[in-house]
XYZ file of C-alpha atoms in Angstrom:
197
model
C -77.076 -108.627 222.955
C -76.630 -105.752 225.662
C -72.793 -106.058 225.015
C -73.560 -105.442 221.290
C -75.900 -102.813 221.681
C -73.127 -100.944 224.510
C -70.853 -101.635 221.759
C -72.349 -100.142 219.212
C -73.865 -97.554 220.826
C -70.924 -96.284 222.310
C -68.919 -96.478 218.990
C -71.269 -94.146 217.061
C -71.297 -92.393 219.893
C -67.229 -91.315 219.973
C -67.654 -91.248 216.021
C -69.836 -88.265 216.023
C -68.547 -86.996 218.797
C -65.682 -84.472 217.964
C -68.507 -83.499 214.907
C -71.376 -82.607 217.296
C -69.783 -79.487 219.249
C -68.442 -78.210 215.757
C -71.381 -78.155 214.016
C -73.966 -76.783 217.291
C -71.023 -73.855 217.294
C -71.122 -73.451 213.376
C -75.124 -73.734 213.904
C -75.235 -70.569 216.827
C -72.527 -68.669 214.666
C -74.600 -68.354 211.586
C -77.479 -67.537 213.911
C -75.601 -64.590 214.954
C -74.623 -63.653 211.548
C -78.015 -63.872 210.027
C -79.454 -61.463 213.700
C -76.676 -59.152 212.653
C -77.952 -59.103 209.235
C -81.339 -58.195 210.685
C -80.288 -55.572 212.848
C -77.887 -53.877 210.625
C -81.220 -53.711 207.938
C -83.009 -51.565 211.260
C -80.078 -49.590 211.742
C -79.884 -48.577 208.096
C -83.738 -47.566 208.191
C -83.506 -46.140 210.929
C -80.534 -43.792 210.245
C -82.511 -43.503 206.576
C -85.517 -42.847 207.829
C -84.310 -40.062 210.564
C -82.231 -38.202 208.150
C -85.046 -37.995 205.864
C -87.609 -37.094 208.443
C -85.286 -34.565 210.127
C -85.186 -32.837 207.185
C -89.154 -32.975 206.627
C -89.757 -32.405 210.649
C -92.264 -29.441 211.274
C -91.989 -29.650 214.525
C -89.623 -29.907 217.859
C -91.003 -33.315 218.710
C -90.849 -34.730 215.758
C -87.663 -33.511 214.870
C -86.471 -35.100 218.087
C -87.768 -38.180 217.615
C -86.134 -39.003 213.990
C -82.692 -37.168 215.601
C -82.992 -40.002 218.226
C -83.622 -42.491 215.837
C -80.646 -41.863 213.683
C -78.461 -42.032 216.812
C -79.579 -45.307 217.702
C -79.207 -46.137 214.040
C -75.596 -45.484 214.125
C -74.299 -46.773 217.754
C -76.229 -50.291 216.642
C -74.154 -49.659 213.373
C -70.876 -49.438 215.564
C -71.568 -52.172 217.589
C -72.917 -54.604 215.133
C -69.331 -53.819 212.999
C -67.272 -54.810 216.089
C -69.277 -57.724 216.779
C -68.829 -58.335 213.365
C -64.894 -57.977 213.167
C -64.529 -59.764 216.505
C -66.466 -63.044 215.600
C -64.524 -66.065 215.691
C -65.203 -68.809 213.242
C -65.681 -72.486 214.950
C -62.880 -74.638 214.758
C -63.527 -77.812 213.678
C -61.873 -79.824 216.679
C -63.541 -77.793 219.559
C -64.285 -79.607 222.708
C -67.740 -80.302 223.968
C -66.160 -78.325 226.820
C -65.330 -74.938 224.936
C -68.427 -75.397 222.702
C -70.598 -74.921 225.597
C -68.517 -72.199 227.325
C -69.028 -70.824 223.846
C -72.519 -71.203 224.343
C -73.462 -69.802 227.593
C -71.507 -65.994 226.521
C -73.703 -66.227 223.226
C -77.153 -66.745 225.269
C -75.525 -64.634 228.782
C -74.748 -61.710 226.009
C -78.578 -61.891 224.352
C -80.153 -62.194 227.864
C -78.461 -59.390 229.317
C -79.033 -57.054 226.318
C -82.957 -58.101 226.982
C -82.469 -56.271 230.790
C -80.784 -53.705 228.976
C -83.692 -53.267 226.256
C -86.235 -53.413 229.536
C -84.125 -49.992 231.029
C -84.365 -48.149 227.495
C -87.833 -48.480 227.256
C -87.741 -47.457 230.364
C -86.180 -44.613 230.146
C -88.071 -43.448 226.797
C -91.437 -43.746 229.049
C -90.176 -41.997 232.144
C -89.508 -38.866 229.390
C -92.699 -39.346 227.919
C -94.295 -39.092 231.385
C -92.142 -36.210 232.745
C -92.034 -34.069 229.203
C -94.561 -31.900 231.160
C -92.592 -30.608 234.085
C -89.867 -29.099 231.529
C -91.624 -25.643 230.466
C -89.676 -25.844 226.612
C -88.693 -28.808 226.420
C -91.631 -30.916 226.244
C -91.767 -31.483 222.397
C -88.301 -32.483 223.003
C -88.832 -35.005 225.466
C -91.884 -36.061 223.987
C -89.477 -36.807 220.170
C -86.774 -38.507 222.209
C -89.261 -40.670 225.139
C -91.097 -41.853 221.530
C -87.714 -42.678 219.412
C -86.148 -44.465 222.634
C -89.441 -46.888 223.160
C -89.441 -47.712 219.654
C -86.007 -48.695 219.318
C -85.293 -50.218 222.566
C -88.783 -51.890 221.768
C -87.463 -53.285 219.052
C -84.184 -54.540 220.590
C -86.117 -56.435 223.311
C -87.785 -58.016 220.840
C -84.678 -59.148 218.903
C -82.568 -59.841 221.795
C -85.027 -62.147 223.142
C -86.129 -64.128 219.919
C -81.899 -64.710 219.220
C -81.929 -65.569 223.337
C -84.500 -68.177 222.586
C -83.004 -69.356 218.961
C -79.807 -69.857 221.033
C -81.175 -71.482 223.516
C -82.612 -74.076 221.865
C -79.804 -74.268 219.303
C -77.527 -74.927 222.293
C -79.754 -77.740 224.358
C -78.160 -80.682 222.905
C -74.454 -79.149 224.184
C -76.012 -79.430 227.651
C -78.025 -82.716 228.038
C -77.073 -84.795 230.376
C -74.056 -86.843 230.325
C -73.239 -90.711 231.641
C -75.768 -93.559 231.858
C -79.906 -93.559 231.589
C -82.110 -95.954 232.084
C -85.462 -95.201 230.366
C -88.773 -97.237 229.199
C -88.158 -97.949 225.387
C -90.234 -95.947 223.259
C -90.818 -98.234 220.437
C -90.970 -101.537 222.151
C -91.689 -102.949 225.595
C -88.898 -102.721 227.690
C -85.758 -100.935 228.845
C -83.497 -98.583 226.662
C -79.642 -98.601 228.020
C -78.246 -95.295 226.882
C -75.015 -93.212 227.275
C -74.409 -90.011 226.909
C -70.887 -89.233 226.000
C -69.323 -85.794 227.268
């Protein structure tokens, strides 16, 4: 019976095998694609939105702020068409190996970007809270301190929901290999299990 069940197990095991790292890769790509999607719909409004309220701005902060805003709007624009143009499609035989190499950069790239999203908003408050000690500039500081929260604001929030998304899109990849020994769940007993790499 255990020489069946190792048998068996470890057949459907290899079978899916060679599938399983394609498809967790095709999984986190389309991830990507549907974040860049999102972002590229904020970057539109938000280089909509500033143009429009430049144009309508009555005053120096608030002409600051939607000037900021449609900056942001078109670096994220930049970068999300590079990121774009430089994504790879999975290849169908990729090792469990490169799938999770693959898989680390994609969740190393959205956790970083969530320290980087921490110093924006950093930077838009330390304007906010310094717009004071620049005699003429203050509206100006005020437009720009405002624009930079929101948007980094925004990108923390995004950068750390795709973190998380990949995250758990990726746990399979990294579960532990070789052989377990655990109480059976549906039965009394022992459950003999291995984990292929």
């Amino acid at each position: 019976m255990i020489l069946i069940c190792l048998f068996l197990g470890s057949s459907l095991s290899s079978w899916g095998q060679d599938k399983r790292p394609y498809d967790y890769a095709r999984a986190s790509a389309a991830e990507q694609k549907k974040g860049m999607y999102l972002l590229g719909g904020w970057s539109l409004a938000s280089l909509g939105v500033g143009a429009v309220g430049y144009g309508l701005s009555q005053g120096e902060e608030e002409r600051a702020f939607h000037e900021m805003n449609m900056i942001w709007g078109g670096i994220n624009l930049a970068i999300i068409g590079g990121s774009v143009l430089l994504m790879k499609p999975a290849e169908p035989g990729l090792s469990l190996a490169d799938a999770r190499k693959k898989q680390r950069k994609v969740q190393n790239i959205y956790l970083i970007n969530t320290g980087l999203d921490l110093l924006y908003m950093g930077a838009g408050a330390a304007l906010l809270a310094t717009a004071d000690r620049y005699p003429g500039q203050e509206e100006g500081r005020r437009g720009y301190g405002k624009s930079i929260l929101l948007q980094g604001g925004f990108l923390f929030a995004y950068d750390g929901f795709e973190y998380l998304v990949q995250k758990r899109l990726g746990r399979p990849l990294f579960r532990e290999e070789g052989w377990s020994c655990r109480p059976a769940s549906s039965s009394l007993g022992l459950a003999l299990r291995y984990r292929f790499p």
